[in-house]
Amino acid sequence: MIDFRRLERESYGVPAGGSSERVRLTPELLGQLISCVLQLEGDAAGAITSSVFQDIFLSPAAAVPESIADVLHVEDRLGGATVEEVTRMAVASQASGVAGRMNPDNVSMIPKTDRLQAHSLLSHYAVRFPSEVNWLREMVRQRSGVLAGL
Amino acid sequence: MSSAESVRTELRLRCPELAAAIFDDLAPDLIGTPRPRTSSRDINDPIWKLFTLSPAQASIVDLPLMQRLRRVRQLGLAHLVYPGAQHSRLEHSIGTMRAAGVMFARLSRGTRLNQREKEDVEELISVAALLHDCGHTAFSHLGERVLGDVYGPEFRAAQAVLQAHLQDPISLSSSATATGRLRPKPVPAAEIISVLFVLSPSMEALIGQLGLRLSADRACLSIADMIMGRPSDICDKGAEYHHYIKAIISGDIDCDKIDYVARDAYYAGLPISADVDRLLSQLATAKLTRDNCPSDLKVQFGAPSPDMYYLLGIRPAGASALEMFVMTRSYLFERIYTHHKVRAAERAMERLLRQFLQYQKGVRRRSLAWCLRFLVERGGDDAVLDRLSRWDEGDADADENFRRRADRILDRDLPQRALALSLRTLADFQRDVGRLASATFNTWSLAFEDIAQNTLDIEDGIDGLLDPRGDGGIYLDWVASNPVKENPDIWVHDPSSPGTLLRVNRYFDVEQLSNAYRDVKLTGWIFCDRERKADVAAAAAYVLHERYDLLPGPEAFRRAKVPENDHAAALRVLRTRIDDRAKSLVDNLLGTSGPRAIKPPPGAWLSALAALDEAERLPAAGKLSDKVAACGFPRNFYDDFQFALVVLEFLVRHQVTFNRHAIFAHSIPYGNEKRFQGHLRDFLSGDKDFSLICTVEEHTSASGGSVDLVVRSKDRNRRPVIVELKSEKSGHEKQYESHAGQPLQYAEAGYGRVTILYCQYASEASVRPADTLDVRKNDADSPQLAICLGQRAFASVPSAGGATTVPPGAV
């Protein structure tokens, strides 16, 4: 008997006999994480915008961890380099309930978590992605520090 | 500078199977011996009306490579829902060429290009537009997605070679170099195949005979550049940079979108259409110089960069036409591209193609060339389906599987909706405030990404519940993301301030447009065979409840057109086949055992137990999860429960860090507990993460001699968590029995209904921190949950000669 479900799994690149059970880092997950970090580390109201997402990954000071760089791509536009996946990140953070309002390229999203919930989600994903969550928190702290100094 | 030959050489080296399949097998067959036409040809098209193909353009259209696109539908399987949507990739390719020509003619008027230069560019643009989809396989994007996954390494290697050779010679943004660590955006498989056809020796030979002004080698590279969306060598004219050419080829309103939006709406018969004529008539180049450059543009001026950029612009009077275009595109997403029936058909076809191609690759050991030829065969979509419906290779199992699946698509026997899944279809969604009840927020947020990444496991879970031999008739189609870019690089001259450039989105609210389609875009579907809709709806609800504690509400079934009585009946049948633990989940879904209860899955405990070793963490989470689920607390317990889990996270850190660091040194009443309390309070207060979200204080009003801590959230409306502390020279279980009920005294005092009992205990046996974790339900008028954990301490100071030494600071 041919196991067609196994063939289907293999077609996605899941190794034979392997499991897709563990969550992988994706742009969508990064979107949720950033929204939570912004909520936890500072006043997120008015701060969760796509341009903030861009700043985090494209800031000259950002030594993007390899695991994050692996899932992001850059596009050269007139306004500068743009992270291709930013819209996906924003939409995912909204669809997952972490933030509200659609397509916020030039407007802020509304945080839908309180800080406790944001902490809880981050802690959950930090079990699997500790260095990535720490890096995001550090980048947001640095960014908040710069803004506070302006 | 690369030559076509040098690119081919590297492609043969890095992705040998793909390169050989196209250069040596398919291209000679589908391009063949060049037979250029010498006469032009008129085309009559419903979108662009009557226009003329030049001899060179007509020669390309005549190629078998292009003619086969007559039989590849532009919209894949959408014609199963919209019978008129039969238009082909060939029509679209010709339309795209026409759109590119009109756009270039309009935009180049305002530049200093001379007639000869305009003709050179237009020639190249038109050929690139014609060929941009020549690599599309049967079933368009669906086919390319499957092929790109099954042969991922070959396509990724090809992409790397093309991106290295077809780079932008000048960088428009000064920050681009800083982003070297992120890769350029991925190229879809069909685009890679198109570019490989363009770079093939066969195409080079044909181009050489079309009478283009550029050499065949340079023309092939330029066309490949443009298909990849980076035509910088023809944009760059020294002091002037014609950026609009790039925008025509690959941008927010490029020639591809202009054609497909108008064409898809027309053929689907939708009573809305972009006013393309008006939109194109209002295009005008915007001149960008150092003097009028908006501050948010990162563009460089002066040698070696240009002094002026010509940008894609639109007159203010054209803003409403552009708005209509964006709106039409959004509307098409809702009505066609993400229509539930189209998604169901595509999922069924995708499963068939995945199983078929992986079978050919893995079982039959067939080459990439074989698979590619199968999908780009001249008969297009219908021929591929027809071949699959008659598949007979002597492997009865496989033959029957492919034939059955293909027949069902041919007969339009498509999967039906069984369950709609979104934030808004959950029972816990509060319509009045437009969000989940705060208490259940984390259940959805944690489930969201897990579902997205584990669709196959969930499908199998549903299937296995209904039929252990499940034949894969369940399809989970998760939330489609929104591809509409909301901040387009399209410019308008400010009429009130000549020379000033504004982004076009000053003229209309793109955000509002997209909001209109929010619900549809964010709905995931479970599809299945028509006959078992109610059964699958029930099983899907069960699986989602078990894995994530999601409770699909009536809206989830109503949207899927599953009568509530049917799915309830199916749940009752399901209940008869499962064990007692599972029965309680079904009861919860049915709501027959009182108010619906919380059933937090093991995943909900992971963050709280993060400090434990992984080997301890997972079993402990499973045990605690089962115990809490059995307690039957109402859903509004989640607020208190989640806060308690956050507190528990820090307590487990303390437990693990200081396990066996304490000694029962005090003989005065509560002396050990007071020390324990002080130590824990200092530990929590000193933790930066804890201080960000909580405060901790000693519970001064505690009665009965208990020594407690009160943890308060810095957020609004959360009831404090009581941490009851004990330090006794007895085992942890005995202390749980004696003291877990103690928090009852706080039941009416405004504290949370989930408390934590944290004990220092003595034990001769070696007990792992995870093994001390437990929960106790306190039955009362207002039930409570006590989460218990223990920290092992020394019963007495070890002797100096003993094996154990007292850790520093233990007393």
Short mmCIF file of N, CA, C and O in Angstrom, two decimals, chain A residues 1-2 4-5 7-12 20-21 23-24 26 28 32 40 57-59 62 64 70 73-81 84 87 95-97 101-103 105-107 112-117 119-121 123-124 127 137, chain B residues 149 172-173 175 179 181 183-186 252 298 350-351 354-355 358 395 397-398 401 435 438 441-442 444-446 448-450 453-454 456-457 459-460 482 486-487 489 505 511 514-515 547 603 607 617 643 649 689 692-693 715 718:
data_model
loop_
_atom_site.label_atom_id
_atom_site.label_comp_id
_atom_site.label_asym_id
_atom_site.label_seq_id
_atom_site.Cartn_x
_atom_site.Cartn_y
_atom_site.Cartn_z
N MET A 1 0.84 -1.21 0.00
CA MET A 1 0.00 0.00 0.00
C MET A 1 0.88 1.26 0.00
O MET A 1 1.81 1.36 0.80
N ILE A 2 0.55 2.15 -0.85
CA ILE A 2 1.32 3.41 -0.89
C ILE A 2 0.71 4.39 0.11
O ILE A 2 -0.51 4.55 0.16
N PHE A 4 -0.07 7.74 0.66
CA PHE A 4 -0.14 8.99 -0.10
C PHE A 4 -0.04 10.21 0.80
O PHE A 4 0.43 11.26 0.37
N ARG A 5 -0.49 10.06 2.04
CA ARG A 5 -0.34 11.19 2.95
C ARG A 5 1.13 11.46 3.23
O ARG A 5 1.56 12.59 3.36
N LEU A 7 3.53 10.85 1.15
CA LEU A 7 4.05 11.50 -0.06
C LEU A 7 3.71 13.00 -0.04
O LEU A 7 4.54 13.84 -0.40
N GLU A 8 2.49 13.29 0.38
CA GLU A 8 2.07 14.69 0.41
C GLU A 8 2.93 15.48 1.40
O GLU A 8 3.38 16.59 1.11
N ARG A 9 3.18 14.88 2.56
CA ARG A 9 4.06 15.55 3.53
C ARG A 9 5.44 15.79 2.94
O ARG A 9 6.02 16.86 3.09
N GLU A 10 5.96 14.79 2.29
CA GLU A 10 7.31 14.92 1.72
C GLU A 10 7.35 16.02 0.67
O GLU A 10 8.36 16.70 0.50
N SER A 11 6.24 16.22 -0.02
CA SER A 11 6.22 17.25 -1.06
C SER A 11 6.40 18.64 -0.47
O SER A 11 6.81 19.57 -1.16
N TYR A 12 6.08 18.80 0.80
CA TYR A 12 6.27 20.10 1.47
C TYR A 12 7.69 20.23 2.02
O TYR A 12 8.04 21.25 2.61
N SER A 20 5.92 17.54 11.60
CA SER A 20 5.90 19.00 11.44
C SER A 20 5.40 19.64 12.73
O SER A 20 5.03 20.80 12.74
N GLU A 21 5.41 18.86 13.80
CA GLU A 21 4.75 19.25 15.04
C GLU A 21 5.29 20.56 15.63
O GLU A 21 4.55 21.37 16.14
N VAL A 23 6.64 24.28 16.03
CA VAL A 23 6.41 25.53 15.32
C VAL A 23 7.74 26.09 14.82
O VAL A 23 8.73 26.09 15.52
N ARG A 24 7.73 26.54 13.58
CA ARG A 24 8.93 27.15 13.00
C ARG A 24 8.79 28.68 13.06
O ARG A 24 7.69 29.20 13.15
N THR A 26 8.44 32.01 11.43
CA THR A 26 7.92 32.49 10.14
C THR A 26 7.72 34.00 10.24
O THR A 26 7.69 34.55 11.35
N GLU A 28 5.00 35.48 9.88
CA GLU A 28 3.76 35.67 10.63
C GLU A 28 4.02 35.62 12.13
O GLU A 28 3.51 36.45 12.90
N GLN A 32 3.70 38.64 15.21
CA GLN A 32 3.07 38.55 16.54
C GLN A 32 4.07 38.89 17.64
O GLN A 32 3.74 39.60 18.60
N LEU A 40 4.97 45.14 25.45
CA LEU A 40 5.59 44.86 26.75
C LEU A 40 6.65 45.88 27.12
O LEU A 40 6.77 46.29 28.27
N PHE A 57 14.39 45.54 11.62
CA PHE A 57 15.21 44.62 10.84
C PHE A 57 16.25 45.33 9.98
O PHE A 57 17.25 44.74 9.60
N LEU A 58 15.98 46.60 9.66
CA LEU A 58 16.87 47.28 8.72
C LEU A 58 17.77 48.31 9.38
O LEU A 58 18.57 48.94 8.70
N SER A 59 17.61 48.50 10.67
CA SER A 59 18.46 49.48 11.33
C SER A 59 19.93 49.08 11.16
O SER A 59 20.27 47.89 11.26
N ALA A 62 21.35 46.78 13.61
CA ALA A 62 20.73 45.49 13.87
C ALA A 62 21.54 44.34 13.28
O ALA A 62 21.65 44.22 12.08
N VAL A 64 20.99 41.15 12.63
CA VAL A 64 19.83 40.25 12.61
C VAL A 64 20.29 38.81 12.78
O VAL A 64 21.16 38.34 12.04
N ASP A 70 16.90 34.35 7.81
CA ASP A 70 16.54 33.27 6.89
C ASP A 70 15.10 33.36 6.39
O ASP A 70 14.78 32.80 5.35
N HIS A 73 13.13 38.84 3.54
CA HIS A 73 13.75 39.24 2.29
C HIS A 73 13.61 40.74 2.13
O HIS A 73 12.69 41.35 2.66
N VAL A 74 14.51 41.30 1.37
CA VAL A 74 14.52 42.75 1.25
C VAL A 74 14.26 43.15 -0.20
O VAL A 74 14.66 42.47 -1.14
N GLU A 75 13.54 44.26 -0.33
CA GLU A 75 13.25 44.79 -1.66
C GLU A 75 13.69 46.25 -1.67
O GLU A 75 13.47 46.97 -0.71
N ASP A 76 14.29 46.65 -2.77
CA ASP A 76 14.78 48.02 -2.88
C ASP A 76 13.69 48.91 -3.47
O ASP A 76 13.28 48.72 -4.61
N ARG A 77 13.20 49.85 -2.69
CA ARG A 77 12.17 50.77 -3.19
C ARG A 77 12.66 52.20 -3.05
O ARG A 77 13.71 52.45 -2.45
N LEU A 78 11.86 53.12 -3.58
CA LEU A 78 12.30 54.51 -3.54
C LEU A 78 12.47 55.01 -2.10
O LEU A 78 13.33 55.83 -1.82
N GLY A 79 11.64 54.50 -1.23
CA GLY A 79 11.73 54.93 0.16
C GLY A 79 12.84 54.24 0.91
O GLY A 79 12.97 54.40 2.12
N GLY A 80 13.61 53.45 0.21
CA GLY A 80 14.70 52.71 0.85
C GLY A 80 14.43 51.23 0.80
O GLY A 80 13.47 50.78 0.17
N ALA A 81 15.29 50.49 1.45
CA ALA A 81 15.11 49.05 1.48
C ALA A 81 13.83 48.74 2.27
O ALA A 81 13.52 49.40 3.25
N GLU A 84 10.23 42.62 2.59
CA GLU A 84 9.15 42.12 1.74
C GLU A 84 7.97 41.57 2.57
O GLU A 84 6.82 41.69 2.19
N THR A 87 4.01 43.22 5.29
CA THR A 87 2.54 43.17 5.26
C THR A 87 2.05 41.86 5.87
O THR A 87 1.06 41.84 6.62
N ALA A 95 -4.61 39.13 12.63
CA ALA A 95 -5.47 37.94 12.56
C ALA A 95 -5.35 37.09 13.83
O ALA A 95 -6.29 36.41 14.21
N SER A 96 -4.20 37.14 14.46
CA SER A 96 -4.01 36.34 15.68
C SER A 96 -4.59 37.04 16.90
O SER A 96 -4.55 36.50 18.00
N GLY A 97 -5.07 38.26 16.69
CA GLY A 97 -5.71 38.96 17.79
C GLY A 97 -4.77 39.80 18.64
O GLY A 97 -5.19 40.41 19.61
N ARG A 101 -6.80 46.40 13.38
CA ARG A 101 -6.79 47.30 12.23
C ARG A 101 -5.96 46.74 11.09
O ARG A 101 -4.85 46.26 11.28
N MET A 102 -6.53 46.84 9.93
CA MET A 102 -5.90 46.21 8.76
C MET A 102 -4.87 47.10 8.07
O MET A 102 -4.96 48.30 8.11
N ASN A 103 -3.96 46.45 7.43
CA ASN A 103 -3.04 47.08 6.48
C ASN A 103 -2.45 48.40 6.96
O ASN A 103 -2.58 49.43 6.32
N ASP A 105 0.12 50.25 6.85
CA ASP A 105 1.42 50.68 6.37
C ASP A 105 1.77 52.06 6.88
O ASP A 105 2.90 52.34 7.22
N ASN A 106 0.77 52.91 6.89
CA ASN A 106 1.08 54.28 7.28
C ASN A 106 0.26 54.73 8.49
O ASN A 106 0.20 55.90 8.80
N VAL A 107 -0.42 53.80 9.14
CA VAL A 107 -1.12 54.14 10.38
C VAL A 107 -0.79 53.09 11.42
O VAL A 107 -0.36 52.00 11.09
N LYS A 112 -3.99 44.86 21.10
CA LYS A 112 -5.17 44.17 21.65
C LYS A 112 -4.78 43.29 22.83
O LYS A 112 -5.59 42.52 23.32
N THR A 113 -3.54 43.36 23.23
CA THR A 113 -3.13 42.60 24.41
C THR A 113 -2.85 43.58 25.53
O THR A 113 -2.56 44.74 25.29
N ASP A 114 -2.92 43.10 26.75
CA ASP A 114 -2.33 43.89 27.82
C ASP A 114 -0.91 43.36 28.02
O ASP A 114 -0.48 42.42 27.34
N ARG A 115 -0.17 43.96 28.91
CA ARG A 115 1.25 43.58 29.03
C ARG A 115 1.42 42.16 29.56
O ARG A 115 2.36 41.47 29.21
N LEU A 116 0.48 41.76 30.39
CA LEU A 116 0.57 40.40 30.93
C LEU A 116 0.38 39.36 29.81
O LEU A 116 1.10 38.37 29.74
N GLN A 117 -0.58 39.63 28.94
CA GLN A 117 -0.80 38.71 27.84
C GLN A 117 0.39 38.70 26.89
O GLN A 117 0.81 37.66 26.39
N HIS A 119 3.46 39.37 27.67
CA HIS A 119 4.53 38.62 28.34
C HIS A 119 4.29 37.11 28.20
O HIS A 119 5.21 36.34 27.92
N SER A 120 3.05 36.74 28.40
CA SER A 120 2.71 35.32 28.37
C SER A 120 3.01 34.72 26.99
O SER A 120 3.59 33.63 26.88
N LEU A 121 2.61 35.42 25.94
CA LEU A 121 2.88 34.91 24.58
C LEU A 121 4.38 34.86 24.31
O LEU A 121 4.89 33.89 23.74
N SER A 123 6.80 34.58 26.45
CA SER A 123 7.42 33.50 27.23
C SER A 123 7.17 32.15 26.56
O SER A 123 8.03 31.28 26.53
N HIS A 124 5.97 32.01 26.03
CA HIS A 124 5.64 30.76 25.36
C HIS A 124 6.60 30.51 24.19
O HIS A 124 7.16 29.43 24.05
N VAL A 127 10.44 29.75 24.79
CA VAL A 127 10.87 28.38 25.06
C VAL A 127 11.51 27.79 23.81
O VAL A 127 12.52 27.11 23.86
N ARG A 137 13.50 41.96 21.78
CA ARG A 137 13.29 42.82 22.94
C ARG A 137 14.42 43.86 23.03
O ARG A 137 14.17 45.04 23.31
N ASP B 149 8.03 23.34 -4.49
CA ASP B 149 8.25 22.64 -3.23
C ASP B 149 8.92 21.28 -3.45
O ASP B 149 9.86 20.92 -2.76
N LEU B 172 19.15 52.20 -5.75
CA LEU B 172 18.39 53.44 -5.61
C LEU B 172 18.38 53.96 -4.19
O LEU B 172 18.14 55.12 -3.94
N SER B 173 18.57 53.06 -3.26
CA SER B 173 18.45 53.53 -1.88
C SER B 173 19.79 53.43 -1.18
O SER B 173 20.48 52.44 -1.30
N SER B 175 20.29 52.98 1.81
CA SER B 175 20.30 52.03 2.92
C SER B 175 20.38 50.59 2.43
O SER B 175 20.52 49.68 3.22
N THR B 179 21.55 46.35 4.18
CA THR B 179 20.67 45.20 4.36
C THR B 179 21.24 43.96 3.69
O THR B 179 20.51 43.02 3.42
N ARG B 181 22.58 41.57 4.72
CA ARG B 181 22.39 40.31 5.44
C ARG B 181 21.03 39.68 5.15
O ARG B 181 20.83 38.51 5.42
N ARG B 183 18.25 38.52 2.33
CA ARG B 183 18.33 38.14 0.92
C ARG B 183 17.29 38.91 0.10
O ARG B 183 16.29 39.39 0.63
N PRO B 184 17.53 39.00 -1.22
CA PRO B 184 16.51 39.61 -2.07
C PRO B 184 15.23 38.80 -2.03
O PRO B 184 15.25 37.61 -1.69
N LYS B 185 14.12 39.44 -2.42
CA LYS B 185 12.84 38.75 -2.27
C LYS B 185 12.79 37.50 -3.16
O LYS B 185 13.37 37.49 -4.25
N PRO B 186 12.10 36.47 -2.69
CA PRO B 186 12.10 35.20 -3.42
C PRO B 186 11.40 35.32 -4.78
O PRO B 186 10.51 36.13 -4.95
N ASP B 252 3.55 48.72 -8.26
CA ASP B 252 2.26 48.64 -7.59
C ASP B 252 1.09 48.68 -8.57
O ASP B 252 0.02 48.16 -8.27
N LYS B 298 14.79 57.73 0.05
CA LYS B 298 16.24 57.59 0.27
C LYS B 298 16.90 57.41 -1.09
O LYS B 298 17.36 56.34 -1.45
N GLU B 350 -4.36 20.67 -5.50
CA GLU B 350 -3.00 20.72 -4.97
C GLU B 350 -2.61 19.39 -4.34
O GLU B 350 -1.49 18.90 -4.53
N ARG B 351 -3.56 18.79 -3.61
CA ARG B 351 -3.25 17.49 -2.98
C ARG B 351 -2.97 16.45 -4.06
O ARG B 351 -2.04 15.66 -3.93
N ARG B 354 0.48 17.21 -5.55
CA ARG B 354 1.57 16.90 -4.61
C ARG B 354 1.80 15.40 -4.53
O ARG B 354 2.93 14.92 -4.58
N GLN B 355 0.73 14.66 -4.39
CA GLN B 355 0.88 13.21 -4.29
C GLN B 355 1.42 12.64 -5.60
O GLN B 355 2.28 11.75 -5.59
N GLN B 358 5.21 13.82 -6.14
CA GLN B 358 6.11 13.19 -5.17
C GLN B 358 6.20 11.68 -5.42
O GLN B 358 7.26 11.08 -5.25
N ASP B 395 0.31 0.22 -11.44
CA ASP B 395 0.35 0.24 -9.97
C ASP B 395 -1.09 0.58 -9.53
O ASP B 395 -1.48 1.75 -9.48
N ASP B 397 -2.86 0.68 -6.91
CA ASP B 397 -3.10 1.59 -5.79
C ASP B 397 -2.96 3.04 -6.24
O ASP B 397 -3.85 3.89 -6.02
N ALA B 398 -1.85 3.33 -6.86
CA ALA B 398 -1.58 4.70 -7.29
C ALA B 398 -2.51 5.10 -8.42
O ALA B 398 -3.08 6.21 -8.41
N ASN B 401 -5.90 5.96 -7.11
CA ASN B 401 -5.89 7.20 -6.33
C ASN B 401 -5.90 8.43 -7.26
O ASN B 401 -6.70 9.35 -7.07
N ARG B 435 -13.76 41.67 19.88
CA ARG B 435 -12.57 40.94 20.27
C ARG B 435 -12.96 39.73 21.11
O ARG B 435 -14.09 39.63 21.58
N SER B 438 -11.33 38.67 27.01
CA SER B 438 -9.94 38.75 27.44
C SER B 438 -9.47 37.42 28.01
O SER B 438 -8.34 36.98 27.81
N PHE B 441 -8.17 35.02 25.36
CA PHE B 441 -7.32 35.60 24.32
C PHE B 441 -6.19 34.66 23.90
O PHE B 441 -5.95 34.42 22.73
N ASN B 442 -5.46 34.15 24.88
CA ASN B 442 -4.26 33.39 24.53
C ASN B 442 -4.57 32.10 23.78
O ASN B 442 -3.74 31.61 23.04
N TRP B 444 -6.56 31.61 21.29
CA TRP B 444 -6.55 31.88 19.84
C TRP B 444 -5.16 32.29 19.37
O TRP B 444 -4.68 31.81 18.34
N SER B 445 -4.52 33.17 20.10
CA SER B 445 -3.22 33.67 19.65
C SER B 445 -2.21 32.54 19.54
O SER B 445 -1.41 32.49 18.62
N LEU B 446 -2.24 31.63 20.50
CA LEU B 446 -1.28 30.52 20.45
C LEU B 446 -1.67 29.52 19.37
O LEU B 446 -0.82 28.92 18.72
N PHE B 448 -3.16 30.20 16.55
CA PHE B 448 -3.11 30.77 15.21
C PHE B 448 -1.92 30.27 14.41
O PHE B 448 -2.05 29.77 13.30
N GLU B 449 -0.74 30.40 14.96
CA GLU B 449 0.45 30.02 14.21
C GLU B 449 0.61 28.50 14.17
O GLU B 449 1.10 27.94 13.19
N ASP B 450 0.20 27.86 15.24
CA ASP B 450 0.32 26.41 15.29
C ASP B 450 -0.56 25.75 14.22
O ASP B 450 -0.14 24.82 13.52
N GLN B 453 0.90 26.13 10.72
CA GLN B 453 2.08 25.33 10.40
C GLN B 453 1.82 23.83 10.50
O GLN B 453 2.69 23.04 10.15
N ASN B 454 0.68 23.45 11.01
CA ASN B 454 0.44 22.01 11.21
C ASN B 454 -0.87 21.56 10.60
O ASN B 454 -1.59 20.74 11.17
N LEU B 456 -1.48 19.65 8.13
CA LEU B 456 -1.56 18.22 7.79
C LEU B 456 -1.88 17.39 9.04
O LEU B 456 -2.65 16.44 8.98
N ASP B 457 -1.26 17.76 10.16
CA ASP B 457 -1.53 17.02 11.40
C ASP B 457 -3.00 17.17 11.82
O ASP B 457 -3.62 16.22 12.30
N GLU B 459 -5.54 17.89 9.84
CA GLU B 459 -6.37 17.11 8.89
C GLU B 459 -6.35 15.63 9.27
O GLU B 459 -7.39 14.96 9.29
N ASP B 460 -5.18 15.12 9.58
CA ASP B 460 -5.07 13.71 9.96
C ASP B 460 -5.82 13.42 11.25
O ASP B 460 -6.44 12.36 11.41
N ASN B 482 -2.96 38.90 3.15
CA ASN B 482 -3.45 39.96 2.27
C ASN B 482 -2.32 40.55 1.45
O ASN B 482 -1.42 41.18 1.99
N GLU B 486 -0.18 48.76 0.58
CA GLU B 486 -0.99 49.93 0.89
C GLU B 486 -0.25 51.25 0.82
O GLU B 486 -0.80 52.27 1.15
N ASN B 487 0.98 51.21 0.43
CA ASN B 487 1.73 52.45 0.39
C ASN B 487 2.48 52.54 -0.94
O ASN B 487 3.69 52.46 -1.00
N ASP B 489 4.30 53.21 -4.49
CA ASP B 489 5.25 54.20 -5.03
C ASP B 489 4.65 54.84 -6.27
O ASP B 489 5.12 54.65 -7.39
N ASN B 505 -1.49 58.02 -2.03
CA ASN B 505 -2.42 57.64 -0.98
C ASN B 505 -2.87 58.83 -0.13
O ASN B 505 -3.63 58.68 0.79
N GLU B 511 -6.48 52.01 3.50
CA GLU B 511 -6.74 51.18 4.66
C GLU B 511 -8.23 50.86 4.78
O GLU B 511 -8.64 49.73 5.02
N SER B 514 -9.44 48.22 2.33
CA SER B 514 -9.11 46.85 2.68
C SER B 514 -9.93 46.35 3.85
O SER B 514 -10.24 45.18 3.94
N ASN B 515 -10.29 47.25 4.76
CA ASN B 515 -11.08 46.84 5.91
C ASN B 515 -12.39 46.18 5.50
O ASN B 515 -12.89 45.29 6.19
N ARG B 547 -6.81 20.31 20.96
CA ARG B 547 -5.45 20.81 20.76
C ARG B 547 -5.23 22.20 21.33
O ARG B 547 -4.14 22.53 21.79
N GLY B 603 0.11 22.88 25.87
CA GLY B 603 0.88 24.02 25.38
C GLY B 603 0.70 25.27 26.23
O GLY B 603 1.58 26.12 26.30
N SER B 607 5.04 28.05 28.88
CA SER B 607 5.79 29.23 29.32
C SER B 607 5.97 29.20 30.84
O SER B 607 7.02 29.56 31.36
N ARG B 617 9.48 19.02 31.33
CA ARG B 617 8.45 20.03 31.07
C ARG B 617 7.21 19.43 30.40
O ARG B 617 6.08 19.68 30.82
N PHE B 643 -3.16 34.65 34.57
CA PHE B 643 -2.32 35.46 35.45
C PHE B 643 -1.53 34.55 36.38
O PHE B 643 -0.32 34.72 36.61
N GLU B 649 5.37 30.99 36.37
CA GLU B 649 6.62 31.00 35.59
C GLU B 649 7.80 31.48 36.44
O GLU B 649 8.87 30.88 36.43
N ASP B 689 11.94 41.25 34.32
CA ASP B 689 10.73 40.87 33.58
C ASP B 689 9.51 40.92 34.49
O ASP B 689 8.44 41.39 34.09
N LEU B 692 8.37 44.40 35.22
CA LEU B 692 7.74 45.07 34.08
C LEU B 692 6.22 44.90 34.11
O LEU B 692 5.48 45.76 33.66
N ILE B 693 5.76 43.78 34.66
CA ILE B 693 4.33 43.50 34.56
C ILE B 693 3.64 43.34 35.91
O ILE B 693 2.42 43.41 35.97
N ASP B 715 -1.40 45.72 34.88
CA ASP B 715 -2.48 46.01 33.95
C ASP B 715 -3.80 46.13 34.71
O ASP B 715 -3.94 45.68 35.84
N ARG B 718 -7.23 43.08 36.68
CA ARG B 718 -6.84 41.70 36.97
C ARG B 718 -6.83 41.50 38.47
O ARG B 718 -6.26 42.31 39.21
#
